[in-house]
XYZ file of C-alpha atoms in Angstrom:
107
model
C 0.209 1.633 3.143
C -3.362 2.032 4.430
C -3.584 5.922 3.956
C -6.206 5.130 0.898
C -8.802 4.363 3.651
C -8.838 8.207 4.151
C -7.758 9.649 0.793
C -10.266 7.806 -1.141
C -13.673 8.443 0.716
C -12.694 12.073 1.189
C -11.635 12.749 -2.381
C -14.911 10.883 -4.127
C -17.047 12.915 -1.690
C -15.192 16.423 -2.452
C -15.478 15.318 -6.366
C -19.012 14.680 -5.855
C -19.842 17.948 -4.499
C -17.660 19.842 -6.983
C -19.201 18.119 -9.754
C -22.943 18.591 -8.319
C -23.372 21.437 -5.885
C -20.424 23.570 -5.303
C -20.738 27.371 -5.807
C -17.570 27.336 -7.333
C -18.234 25.073 -10.077
C -21.803 26.298 -10.886
C -20.851 27.550 -14.123
C -20.246 24.025 -14.932
C -22.994 22.077 -13.435
C -25.795 24.456 -14.336
C -25.164 23.625 -17.843
C -25.615 19.832 -17.707
C -28.322 18.346 -20.023
C -31.115 16.952 -18.008
C -29.690 13.467 -17.831
C -26.321 14.379 -16.957
C -27.933 16.333 -14.323
C -29.547 13.483 -12.917
C -26.834 11.055 -12.890
C -24.489 13.753 -11.169
C -26.862 14.526 -8.660
C -26.612 10.660 -7.817
C -24.059 10.282 -4.991
C -23.796 6.543 -5.472
C -23.760 6.639 -9.068
C -21.189 9.446 -9.571
C -19.337 8.132 -6.638
C -18.645 4.812 -8.299
C -17.000 6.299 -11.411
C -15.208 8.898 -9.471
C -13.676 5.883 -7.188
C -12.892 3.921 -9.991
C -11.207 6.839 -11.517
C -9.128 7.279 -8.389
C -8.632 3.884 -8.252
C -6.778 3.975 -11.457
C -4.639 7.198 -10.474
C -3.832 5.619 -7.301
C -2.637 2.441 -9.148
C -0.423 4.569 -11.433
C 1.016 6.469 -8.488
C 1.191 3.790 -6.293
C -1.304 5.204 -3.427
C -2.832 1.655 -3.061
C -6.612 1.187 -2.163
C -6.634 -0.618 1.057
C -3.083 -1.889 0.410
C -4.188 -3.318 -2.807
C -2.272 -2.896 -6.139
C -4.115 -5.714 -8.222
C -5.914 -5.189 -11.400
C -9.312 -5.366 -9.578
C -8.436 -2.311 -7.485
C -10.298 0.353 -9.509
C -13.400 -1.829 -9.865
C -13.275 -2.339 -5.916
C -12.663 1.217 -5.299
C -15.636 2.074 -7.359
C -17.945 -0.512 -5.641
C -16.693 0.867 -2.141
C -17.603 4.704 -3.360
C -21.134 3.497 -4.044
C -21.548 3.419 -0.221
C -19.032 5.851 1.230
C -19.599 8.731 -1.086
C -23.347 9.246 -0.205
C -22.366 9.129 3.548
C -19.446 11.257 3.522
C -21.037 13.941 1.129
C -24.134 14.110 3.607
C -21.908 14.587 6.566
C -19.993 17.433 4.286
C -23.012 19.136 3.321
C -24.757 19.028 7.012
C -21.323 20.695 8.139
C -21.555 23.283 5.643
C -25.053 24.204 6.424
C -24.188 24.086 10.111
C -21.307 26.440 9.520
C -23.223 29.029 7.467
C -25.805 29.257 10.195
C -28.690 28.460 8.075
C -30.316 26.434 10.815
C -29.765 28.868 13.464
C -30.823 32.223 12.490
C -30.252 35.070 14.680
C -32.829 35.891 17.444
């Protein structure tokens, strides 16, 4: 019932990373016009739309956001994504940097 509390933040952060920074999708985001690029680099801005889209998808597939399947669920998911997408994306990016060893060069 409440599995959305883990699914939604992780998916919005992953979608943000894929749409704005991932090497695997560089062919896409390297071609963004300047205004689209500025929007996609904003984790809260893009996160709202990713969260709202996932809220709609969750409503359709019966994976409710925090147990709710009301008409306002995509809006609530989008608003919550404004907060959690930048936080989770920051943790994700810090983990990638730490795993790559970029901060700890060999002696």
